[in-house]
Tab-separated table of C-alpha atoms in Angstrom:
chain	number	residue	atom	x	y	z
T	28	MET	CA	-86.806	2.665	82.111
T	29	LYS	CA	-87.796	0.364	79.163
T	30	THR	CA	-87.743	3.395	76.891
T	31	VAL	CA	-84.203	4.456	78.060
T	32	LYS	CA	-82.988	0.855	77.395
T	33	ASN	CA	-84.462	0.845	73.992
T	34	SER	CA	-82.927	4.216	73.126
T	35	PHE	CA	-79.443	2.859	74.440
T	36	VAL	CA	-79.746	-0.259	72.234
T	37	TRP	CA	-80.638	1.864	69.134
T	38	MET	CA	-77.640	4.253	69.733
T	39	VAL	CA	-75.251	1.164	70.071
T	40	LEU	CA	-76.539	-0.309	66.856
T	41	ALA	CA	-76.119	3.124	65.026
T	42	VAL	CA	-72.459	3.448	66.252
T	43	ILE	CA	-71.840	-0.196	65.017
T	44	ALA	CA	-73.339	0.517	61.629
T	45	LEU	CA	-71.281	3.790	61.213
T	46	CYS	CA	-68.002	2.278	62.251
T	47	GLY	CA	-68.612	-0.798	60.017
T	48	CYS	CA	-68.578	1.515	56.966
T	49	ASP	CA	-65.238	2.986	57.649
T	50	ASN	CA	-63.529	0.206	55.525
T	51	PHE	CA	-66.329	-0.643	53.232
T	52	ASP	CA	-64.309	-0.076	50.042
T	53	ASP	CA	-61.425	-2.358	51.376
T	54	ILE	CA	-63.731	-5.205	52.264
T	55	ASN	CA	-65.567	-4.975	48.898
T	56	THR	CA	-62.541	-4.784	46.719
T	57	ASN	CA	-61.471	-8.156	45.170
T	58	PRO	CA	-57.835	-8.402	45.445
T	59	ASP	CA	-57.622	-10.831	42.508
T	60	THR	CA	-59.259	-8.526	39.942
T	61	THR	CA	-58.090	-5.212	38.602
T	62	THR	CA	-59.641	-1.841	39.765
T	63	LYS	CA	-58.356	-0.103	36.662
T	64	VAL	CA	-58.647	-1.079	33.125
T	65	PRO	CA	-55.431	-0.832	31.266
T	66	SER	CA	-55.279	0.824	27.847
T	67	SER	CA	-54.481	-2.423	26.240
T	68	MET	CA	-57.862	-3.902	27.373
T	69	LEU	CA	-59.774	-0.910	26.285
T	70	CYS	CA	-57.936	-1.097	22.900
T	71	THR	CA	-59.066	-4.665	22.370
T	72	ASN	CA	-62.580	-3.865	23.304
T	73	ILE	CA	-62.916	-0.971	20.916
T	74	LEU	CA	-61.330	-2.752	17.971
T	75	LEU	CA	-63.595	-5.834	18.471
T	76	GLN	CA	-66.655	-3.506	18.721
T	77	ILE	CA	-66.025	-2.223	15.258
T	78	THR	CA	-64.714	-5.426	13.588
T	79	LYS	CA	-66.084	-8.591	15.218
T	80	TYR	CA	-69.488	-9.798	14.129
T	81	SER	CA	-71.655	-10.827	17.135
T	82	GLY	CA	-74.858	-12.127	15.526
T	83	ASP	CA	-75.692	-15.556	14.082
T	84	THR	CA	-74.665	-17.260	10.959
T	85	LYS	CA	-77.932	-16.426	9.197
T	86	ALA	CA	-77.537	-12.769	9.860
T	87	TYR	CA	-73.905	-12.901	9.067
T	88	ILE	CA	-74.462	-13.810	5.378
T	89	ALA	CA	-77.879	-12.042	4.972
T	90	ASP	CA	-76.661	-8.668	3.750
T	91	ASN	CA	-75.093	-9.895	0.491
T	92	ALA	CA	-75.231	-13.714	0.155
T	93	LEU	CA	-78.749	-14.610	0.958
T	94	PRO	CA	-80.632	-12.154	-1.388
T	95	LYS	CA	-78.123	-12.631	-4.257
T	96	TYR	CA	-76.193	-15.888	-4.242
T	97	VAL	CA	-77.582	-18.467	-1.734
T	98	ALA	CA	-80.849	-20.534	-1.975
T	99	TYR	CA	-82.381	-20.411	1.520
T	100	ALA	CA	-85.721	-21.991	2.549
T	101	ASN	CA	-87.014	-19.134	4.624
T	102	GLU	CA	-90.084	-19.183	6.998
T	103	GLY	CA	-90.974	-15.665	5.656
T	104	LYS	CA	-90.025	-12.632	3.835
T	105	MET	CA	-86.528	-11.386	4.418
T	106	ALA	CA	-85.912	-7.610	4.556
T	107	GLU	CA	-82.832	-8.013	2.422
T	108	GLN	CA	-84.704	-9.555	-0.396
T	109	TYR	CA	-87.117	-6.604	-0.574
T	110	ASN	CA	-84.563	-3.721	0.004
T	111	ARG	CA	-86.282	-2.807	3.420
T	112	LEU	CA	-83.869	-0.500	5.040
T	113	GLY	CA	-85.268	-0.940	8.589
T	114	ARG	CA	-83.643	1.198	11.443
T	115	ALA	CA	-80.101	2.062	12.289
T	116	SER	CA	-78.321	2.504	15.750
T	117	PHE	CA	-76.319	4.980	17.558
T	118	GLY	CA	-74.616	2.252	19.308
T	119	PHE	CA	-71.101	3.240	18.056
T	120	TYR	CA	-71.215	6.360	20.330
T	121	THR	CA	-70.281	3.993	23.243
T	122	ILE	CA	-66.809	3.959	21.709
T	123	TRP	CA	-66.212	7.691	22.680
T	124	PRO	CA	-65.896	7.251	26.418
T	125	LYS	CA	-63.701	4.062	25.936
T	126	ALA	CA	-61.417	5.757	23.623
T	127	ASN	CA	-60.956	8.684	25.769
T	128	ASN	CA	-60.171	6.618	28.840
T	129	MET	CA	-57.771	4.634	26.778
T	130	VAL	CA	-55.886	7.625	25.855
T	131	GLU	CA	-55.994	9.018	29.436
T	132	TYR	CA	-54.703	5.818	30.992
T	133	ALA	CA	-51.629	5.758	28.332
T	134	LEU	CA	-50.714	9.502	29.163
T	135	GLY	CA	-46.782	9.516	29.640
T	136	ASP	CA	-46.426	5.946	28.410
T	137	ILE	CA	-44.135	5.157	25.399
T	138	TYR	CA	-47.139	3.579	23.735
T	139	GLU	CA	-49.479	6.645	24.189
T	140	ASP	CA	-49.219	7.606	20.572
T	141	GLY	CA	-50.282	4.194	19.407
T	142	TYR	CA	-53.297	4.338	21.539
T	143	ARG	CA	-54.070	7.815	20.459
T	144	GLY	CA	-54.017	6.709	16.802
T	145	VAL	CA	-56.435	3.920	17.621
T	146	ALA	CA	-58.861	6.244	19.275
T	147	HIS	CA	-58.857	8.779	16.326
T	148	PHE	CA	-59.285	5.874	13.781
T	149	ALA	CA	-62.176	4.231	15.802
T	150	LYS	CA	-64.075	7.503	16.035
T	151	ALA	CA	-63.639	8.023	12.381
T	152	TYR	CA	-64.670	4.509	11.452
T	153	ALA	CA	-67.816	4.837	13.686
T	154	LEU	CA	-68.823	8.342	12.301
T	155	TYR	CA	-68.341	6.982	8.724
T	156	ASP	CA	-70.636	3.883	9.379
T	157	MET	CA	-73.350	6.109	11.010
T	158	THR	CA	-73.402	8.976	8.535
T	159	MET	CA	-73.589	6.624	5.696
T	160	ARG	CA	-76.577	5.023	7.172
T	161	MET	CA	-78.349	8.133	8.721
T	162	GLY	CA	-76.865	11.195	7.138
T	163	ASP	CA	-76.856	14.139	9.659
T	164	ILE	CA	-75.650	12.898	12.944
T	165	PRO	CA	-74.286	14.255	16.183
T	166	CYS	CA	-70.541	14.968	15.665
T	167	SER	CA	-68.862	17.978	17.276
T	168	GLU	CA	-70.829	17.651	20.417
T	169	ALA	CA	-70.783	13.850	20.692
T	170	GLY	CA	-69.255	11.910	23.548
T	171	LYS	CA	-69.525	14.630	26.184
T	172	GLY	CA	-71.347	12.248	28.562
T	173	ASP	CA	-73.047	13.959	31.478
T	174	ASP	CA	-72.051	17.398	30.154
T	175	ASN	CA	-74.397	17.085	27.205
T	176	PHE	CA	-77.383	14.648	26.978
T	177	ARG	CA	-78.635	16.272	23.920
T	178	PRO	CA	-75.737	16.888	21.392
T	179	ALA	CA	-76.601	18.852	18.384
T	180	TYR	CA	-76.723	17.236	14.990
T	181	ASP	CA	-74.076	18.079	12.339
T	182	THR	CA	-74.627	18.319	8.589
T	183	GLN	CA	-73.192	15.399	6.712
T	184	GLU	CA	-70.584	17.603	5.136
T	185	GLN	CA	-69.259	18.591	8.502
T	186	VAL	CA	-69.246	14.902	9.634
T	187	PHE	CA	-67.217	13.978	6.678
T	188	ILE	CA	-64.654	16.753	7.403
T	189	THR	CA	-64.440	15.477	10.801
T	190	ILE	CA	-63.828	11.885	9.638
T	191	LEU	CA	-60.965	12.986	7.227
T	192	ASN	CA	-59.374	15.190	10.027
T	193	GLU	CA	-59.621	12.216	12.516
T	194	LEU	CA	-57.845	9.947	10.061
T	195	GLN	CA	-55.153	12.528	9.556
T	196	GLU	CA	-54.590	12.772	13.182
T	197	ALA	CA	-54.475	8.957	13.592
T	198	THR	CA	-51.776	8.745	10.802
T	199	SER	CA	-49.644	11.372	12.463
T	200	CYS	CA	-49.962	9.501	15.958
T	201	PHE	CA	-48.962	6.238	14.237
T	202	GLU	CA	-46.031	7.997	12.440
T	203	LYS	CA	-44.883	9.202	16.035
T	204	ALA	CA	-45.309	5.661	17.270
T	205	THR	CA	-43.093	4.031	14.672
T	206	GLY	CA	-40.917	1.238	16.250
T	207	ARG	CA	-43.015	1.048	19.328
T	208	VAL	CA	-45.405	-2.068	19.242
T	209	PHE	CA	-48.292	-1.597	21.595
T	210	THR	CA	-50.489	-4.331	23.179
T	211	GLY	CA	-54.245	-5.206	23.030
T	212	ASP	CA	-54.379	-4.654	19.231
T	213	ALA	CA	-56.564	-7.357	17.811
T	214	VAL	CA	-56.102	-6.337	14.174
T	215	TYR	CA	-52.383	-5.393	13.398
T	216	ASP	CA	-50.761	-6.657	16.716
T	217	GLY	CA	-49.782	-3.168	17.574
T	218	ASP	CA	-47.825	-2.436	14.499
T	219	PRO	CA	-47.837	1.324	13.876
T	220	GLU	CA	-46.776	1.087	10.190
T	221	LEU	CA	-49.661	-1.245	9.285
T	222	TRP	CA	-51.929	1.239	11.051
T	223	ARG	CA	-50.500	4.065	8.950
T	224	LYS	CA	-51.426	2.228	5.818
T	225	ALA	CA	-54.932	1.418	7.029
T	226	CYS	CA	-55.646	4.972	8.087
T	227	ASN	CA	-54.414	6.352	4.674
T	228	SER	CA	-56.298	3.711	2.713
T	229	PHE	CA	-59.550	4.225	4.612
T	230	ALA	CA	-59.123	8.032	4.025
T	231	LEU	CA	-59.001	7.229	0.294
T	232	LYS	CA	-62.090	5.052	0.631
T	233	VAL	CA	-63.804	8.141	2.223
T	234	LEU	CA	-62.722	10.355	-0.496
T	235	MET	CA	-63.953	7.779	-3.108
T	236	THR	CA	-67.350	8.016	-1.374
T	237	LEU	CA	-67.217	11.899	-1.883
T	238	SER	CA	-66.152	11.793	-5.471
T	239	LEU	CA	-69.207	13.422	-6.890
T	240	LYS	CA	-68.764	16.306	-4.343
T	241	THR	CA	-65.433	17.706	-5.620
T	242	GLU	CA	-67.125	21.193	-6.055
T	243	VAL	CA	-67.685	21.386	-2.119
T	244	ALA	CA	-64.590	23.556	-1.166
T	245	SER	CA	-64.627	22.673	2.424
T	246	LEU	CA	-63.988	18.917	1.879
T	247	GLU	CA	-60.701	19.530	-0.004
T	248	ILE	CA	-61.177	16.422	-1.894
T	249	THR	CA	-58.642	16.866	-4.695
T	250	ASN	CA	-55.800	18.131	-2.409
T	251	ARG	CA	-56.390	15.492	0.132
T	252	PHE	CA	-56.323	12.832	-2.637
T	253	ALA	CA	-53.179	14.037	-4.157
T	254	LYS	CA	-51.477	13.898	-0.775
T	255	LEU	CA	-52.767	10.528	0.230
T	256	VAL	CA	-51.729	8.675	-2.899
T	257	GLU	CA	-48.016	9.558	-2.062
T	258	GLU	CA	-48.364	7.919	1.451
T	259	PRO	CA	-48.080	4.257	2.566
T	260	LEU	CA	-51.115	2.237	1.639
T	261	LEU	CA	-52.387	-1.171	1.981
T	262	THR	CA	-50.706	-3.250	-0.748
T	263	SER	CA	-51.738	-6.850	-0.180
T	264	ASN	CA	-54.474	-9.122	1.585
T	265	GLU	CA	-52.005	-9.615	4.316
T	266	ASP	CA	-52.299	-5.813	5.152
T	267	ASN	CA	-56.153	-6.112	5.296
T	268	PHE	CA	-58.086	-4.478	8.256
T	269	ARG	CA	-59.654	-7.483	9.665
T	270	VAL	CA	-60.037	-9.693	12.861
T	271	ARG	CA	-58.032	-12.947	12.758
T	272	TYR	CA	-60.290	-15.742	13.630
T	273	ALA	CA	-58.901	-18.857	15.419
T	274	ASP	CA	-59.741	-22.335	16.503
T	275	GLU	CA	-60.139	-21.113	20.167
T	276	THR	CA	-63.091	-20.347	22.325
T	277	GLY	CA	-64.309	-16.695	21.585
T	278	LYS	CA	-62.398	-16.577	18.326
T	279	TYR	CA	-64.309	-18.885	16.075
T	280	HIS	CA	-65.469	-17.432	12.613
T	281	PRO	CA	-69.273	-16.658	12.458
T	282	LEU	CA	-69.784	-19.399	9.889
T	283	TYR	CA	-68.036	-22.137	12.072
T	284	ASP	CA	-70.321	-24.700	13.280
T	285	GLN	CA	-69.266	-25.398	16.911
Protein backbone atom coordinates (compact mmCIF):
# COMPACT_ATOMS: atom_id res chain seq x y z
CA MET A 1 0.00 0.00 0.00
CA LYS A 2 2.86 2.34 0.91
CA THR A 3 4.49 1.66 -2.48
CA VAL A 4 1.25 2.54 -4.28
CA LYS A 5 1.01 5.82 -2.30
CA ASN A 6 4.56 6.80 -3.13
CA SER A 7 4.02 6.04 -6.82
CA PHE A 8 0.86 8.16 -6.83
CA VAL A 9 2.67 11.10 -5.20
CA TRP A 10 5.48 10.93 -7.76
CA MET A 11 2.96 10.83 -10.61
CA VAL A 12 1.19 13.92 -9.27
CA LEU A 13 4.49 15.80 -8.92
CA ALA A 14 5.50 14.84 -12.45
CA VAL A 15 2.20 16.13 -13.87
CA ILE A 16 2.56 19.41 -11.94
CA ALA A 17 6.12 19.87 -13.21
CA LEU A 18 5.10 19.25 -16.82
CA CYS A 19 2.12 21.57 -16.62
CA GLY A 20 4.23 24.24 -14.97
CA CYS A 21 6.47 24.43 -18.05
CA ASP A 22 3.68 25.25 -20.49
CA ASN A 23 4.07 29.02 -20.08
CA PHE A 24 7.74 29.03 -19.09
CA ASP A 25 8.70 31.59 -21.75
CA ASP A 26 5.85 33.92 -20.78
CA ILE A 27 6.78 33.85 -17.11
CA ASN A 28 10.47 34.46 -17.78
CA THR A 29 10.07 37.25 -20.34
CA ASN A 30 10.53 40.70 -18.84
CA PRO A 31 7.79 42.95 -20.26
CA ASP A 32 9.95 46.02 -19.55
CA THR A 33 12.85 44.97 -21.81
CA THR A 34 13.12 44.33 -25.52
CA THR A 35 13.20 40.78 -26.86
CA LYS A 36 14.54 41.89 -30.23
CA VAL A 37 17.48 44.24 -30.71
CA PRO A 38 16.66 46.94 -33.30
CA SER A 39 19.11 47.72 -36.09
CA SER A 40 19.85 51.11 -34.55
CA MET A 41 21.21 49.54 -31.34
CA LEU A 42 23.36 47.09 -33.28
CA CYS A 43 24.63 49.97 -35.41
CA THR A 44 25.74 51.87 -32.30
CA ASN A 45 27.44 48.79 -30.86
CA ILE A 46 29.33 48.04 -34.08
CA LEU A 47 30.56 51.59 -34.58
CA LEU A 48 31.70 51.97 -30.99
CA GLN A 49 33.54 48.66 -31.27
CA ILE A 50 35.71 49.99 -34.09
CA THR A 51 36.09 53.59 -32.86
CA LYS A 52 35.78 53.97 -29.09
CA TYR A 53 38.88 53.34 -26.98
CA SER A 54 38.17 51.04 -24.04
CA GLY A 55 41.54 50.90 -22.25
CA ASP A 56 43.09 53.15 -19.60
CA THR A 57 44.79 56.52 -20.13
CA LYS A 58 48.31 55.08 -20.08
CA ALA A 59 47.52 52.58 -22.81
CA TYR A 60 45.69 55.24 -24.84
CA ILE A 61 48.83 57.35 -25.29
CA ALA A 62 51.32 54.45 -25.31
CA ASP A 63 51.45 53.71 -29.04
CA ASN A 64 52.76 57.12 -30.05
CA ALA A 65 53.11 59.70 -27.29
CA LEU A 66 54.95 57.72 -24.62
CA PRO A 67 57.86 56.35 -26.67
CA LYS A 68 58.32 59.55 -28.66
CA TYR A 69 57.13 62.70 -26.97
CA VAL A 70 56.23 62.19 -23.31
CA ALA A 71 58.61 61.74 -20.38
CA TYR A 72 57.14 59.00 -18.23
CA ALA A 73 58.46 57.45 -15.02
CA ASN A 74 57.70 53.82 -15.75
CA GLU A 75 58.11 50.90 -13.39
CA GLY A 76 59.56 48.68 -16.10
CA LYS A 77 60.30 48.36 -19.80
CA MET A 78 57.54 49.37 -22.16
CA ALA A 79 56.99 47.31 -25.28
CA GLU A 80 56.43 50.46 -27.35
CA GLN A 81 59.88 51.76 -26.43
CA TYR A 82 61.57 48.62 -27.74
CA ASN A 83 59.39 47.93 -30.81
CA ARG A 84 58.07 44.69 -29.37
CA LEU A 85 55.24 43.64 -31.63
CA GLY A 86 53.53 41.37 -29.13
CA ARG A 87 50.37 39.65 -30.30
CA ALA A 88 47.25 40.66 -32.21
CA SER A 89 43.61 39.65 -31.89
CA PHE A 90 40.82 38.30 -34.08
CA GLY A 91 38.28 40.08 -31.87
CA PHE A 92 36.94 42.15 -34.76
CA TYR A 93 35.33 39.03 -36.23
CA THR A 94 32.58 39.44 -33.63
CA ILE A 95 31.35 42.27 -35.88
CA TRP A 96 30.14 39.81 -38.56
CA PRO A 97 27.09 38.33 -36.77
CA LYS A 98 26.07 41.74 -35.44
CA ALA A 99 26.38 43.32 -38.88
CA ASN A 100 24.39 40.52 -40.49
CA ASN A 101 21.63 40.81 -37.87
CA MET A 102 21.56 44.59 -38.24
CA VAL A 103 20.84 44.22 -41.95
CA GLU A 104 18.34 41.39 -41.41
CA TYR A 105 16.29 43.39 -38.89
CA ALA A 106 16.19 46.36 -41.29
CA LEU A 107 14.90 44.42 -44.30
CA GLY A 108 12.06 46.31 -45.98
CA ASP A 109 12.68 49.40 -43.88
CA ILE A 110 13.32 52.76 -45.54
CA TYR A 111 16.64 52.88 -43.67
CA GLU A 112 17.80 49.47 -44.88
CA ASP A 113 20.39 50.89 -47.30
CA GLY A 114 21.97 52.99 -44.55
CA TYR A 115 22.44 49.99 -42.27
CA ARG A 116 23.72 47.89 -45.18
CA GLY A 117 26.31 50.58 -45.83
CA VAL A 118 27.47 50.53 -42.21
CA ALA A 119 27.75 46.72 -42.31
CA HIS A 120 29.96 46.79 -45.42
CA PHE A 121 32.10 49.60 -44.03
CA ALA A 122 32.58 47.93 -40.64
CA LYS A 123 33.69 44.66 -42.24
CA ALA A 124 36.16 46.51 -44.48
CA TYR A 125 37.52 48.45 -41.50
CA ALA A 126 37.94 45.28 -39.44
CA LEU A 127 39.62 43.35 -42.25
CA TYR A 128 42.03 46.22 -42.93
CA ASP A 129 43.02 46.46 -39.27
CA MET A 130 43.58 42.71 -38.91
CA THR A 131 45.43 42.13 -42.19
CA MET A 132 47.76 45.06 -41.49
CA ARG A 133 48.65 43.41 -38.19
CA MET A 134 48.73 39.76 -39.25
CA GLY A 135 48.92 39.44 -43.06
CA ASP A 136 46.95 36.42 -44.30
CA ILE A 137 43.68 36.06 -42.37
CA PRO A 138 40.30 34.33 -42.77
CA CYS A 139 38.17 36.40 -45.13
CA SER A 140 36.01 34.62 -47.72
CA GLU A 141 34.87 32.03 -45.15
CA ALA A 142 34.74 34.36 -42.15
CA GLY A 143 31.58 35.03 -40.16
CA LYS A 144 29.75 31.79 -40.93
CA GLY A 145 29.36 30.87 -37.26
CA ASP A 146 28.22 27.32 -36.55
CA ASP A 147 28.52 26.40 -40.23
CA ASN A 148 32.29 26.78 -40.23
CA PHE A 149 34.41 26.72 -37.08
CA ARG A 150 37.67 26.58 -39.05
CA PRO A 151 37.56 29.17 -41.85
CA ALA A 152 40.39 28.99 -44.37
CA TYR A 153 43.01 31.73 -44.47
CA ASP A 154 43.01 33.97 -47.55
CA THR A 155 46.11 35.60 -48.98
CA GLN A 156 46.61 39.24 -48.09
CA GLU A 157 46.09 40.10 -51.75
CA GLN A 158 42.61 38.58 -51.67
CA VAL A 159 41.86 40.29 -48.35
CA PHE A 160 42.68 43.69 -49.83
CA ILE A 161 40.48 43.00 -52.86
CA THR A 162 37.64 42.15 -50.48
CA ILE A 163 38.24 45.34 -48.47
CA LEU A 164 38.07 47.52 -51.57
CA ASN A 165 34.95 45.71 -52.83
CA GLU A 166 33.24 46.07 -49.44
CA LEU A 167 33.92 49.82 -49.46
CA GLN A 168 32.55 50.07 -53.00
CA GLU A 169 29.38 48.28 -51.87
CA ALA A 170 29.14 50.56 -48.85
CA THR A 171 29.37 53.66 -51.04
CA SER A 172 26.62 52.35 -53.31
CA CYS A 173 24.36 51.69 -50.33
CA PHE A 174 24.87 55.17 -48.90
CA GLU A 175 24.21 56.70 -52.31
CA LYS A 176 20.86 54.88 -52.39
CA ALA A 177 20.16 56.07 -48.84
CA THR A 178 20.61 59.77 -49.70
CA GLY A 179 18.11 61.90 -47.83
CA ARG A 180 17.19 59.17 -45.32
CA VAL A 181 18.94 59.82 -42.00
CA PHE A 182 19.11 56.60 -39.95
CA THR A 183 19.39 56.30 -36.16
CA GLY A 184 22.01 54.64 -33.97
CA ASP A 185 24.96 56.19 -35.79
CA ALA A 186 27.54 57.33 -33.21
CA VAL A 187 29.84 58.81 -35.87
CA TYR A 188 27.89 60.79 -38.48
CA ASP A 189 24.40 60.90 -36.94
CA GLY A 190 23.06 58.83 -39.82
CA ASP A 191 24.06 61.21 -42.62
CA PRO A 192 24.51 59.08 -45.78
CA GLU A 193 26.44 61.82 -47.61
CA LEU A 194 29.12 62.00 -44.91
CA TRP A 195 29.31 58.22 -44.96
CA ARG A 196 29.90 58.27 -48.72
CA LYS A 197 32.80 60.65 -48.19
CA ALA A 198 34.23 58.46 -45.44
CA CYS A 199 34.02 55.30 -47.56
CA ASN A 200 35.70 56.94 -50.55
CA SER A 201 38.42 58.48 -48.40
CA PHE A 202 39.08 55.21 -46.61
CA ALA A 203 39.33 53.44 -49.96
CA LEU A 204 41.98 55.99 -50.99
CA LYS A 205 43.84 55.27 -47.76
CA VAL A 206 43.81 51.55 -48.61
CA LEU A 207 45.11 52.26 -52.13
CA MET A 208 47.89 54.41 -50.68
CA THR A 209 48.86 51.45 -48.52
CA LEU A 210 49.12 49.39 -51.72
CA SER A 211 50.98 52.06 -53.70
CA LEU A 212 54.03 49.81 -54.20
CA LYS A 213 51.86 47.01 -55.62
CA THR A 214 50.54 48.71 -58.77
CA GLU A 215 51.89 45.82 -60.85
CA VAL A 216 49.44 43.41 -59.18
CA ALA A 217 46.66 43.41 -61.80
CA SER A 218 43.99 41.90 -59.54
CA LEU A 219 44.08 44.93 -57.23
CA GLU A 220 43.27 47.40 -60.05
CA ILE A 221 44.98 50.13 -58.07
CA THR A 222 45.37 52.68 -60.87
CA ASN A 223 41.78 52.32 -62.13
CA ARG A 224 40.28 52.42 -58.65
CA PHE A 225 42.31 55.50 -57.74
CA ALA A 226 41.30 57.38 -60.89
CA LYS A 227 37.61 56.75 -60.15
CA LEU A 228 37.80 57.60 -56.45
CA VAL A 229 39.38 61.03 -56.87
CA GLU A 230 36.26 62.05 -58.79
CA GLU A 231 33.95 61.00 -55.95
CA PRO A 232 32.95 62.97 -52.80
CA LEU A 233 35.78 62.93 -50.23
CA LEU A 234 36.38 64.21 -46.70
CA THR A 235 37.26 67.87 -47.01
CA SER A 236 37.61 69.21 -43.45
CA ASN A 237 38.16 68.15 -39.85
CA GLU A 238 34.42 68.38 -39.32
CA ASP A 239 34.05 65.46 -41.72
CA ASN A 240 36.49 63.24 -39.79
CA PHE A 241 35.49 59.68 -38.96
CA ARG A 242 35.52 59.83 -35.16
CA VAL A 243 33.53 59.39 -31.98
CA ARG A 244 32.25 62.62 -30.49
CA TYR A 245 33.10 62.58 -26.77
CA ALA A 246 30.94 64.54 -24.33
CA ASP A 247 30.67 65.49 -20.67
CA GLU A 248 28.28 62.63 -19.99
CA THR A 249 28.64 59.25 -18.33
CA GLY A 250 29.93 56.72 -20.85
CA LYS A 251 31.02 59.45 -23.29
CA TYR A 252 34.10 60.83 -21.55
CA HIS A 253 37.36 61.15 -23.49
CA PRO A 254 39.98 58.53 -22.44
CA LEU A 255 42.31 61.30 -21.17
CA TYR A 256 39.59 62.86 -19.01
CA ASP A 257 40.20 62.44 -15.28
CA GLN A 258 36.88 61.64 -13.69
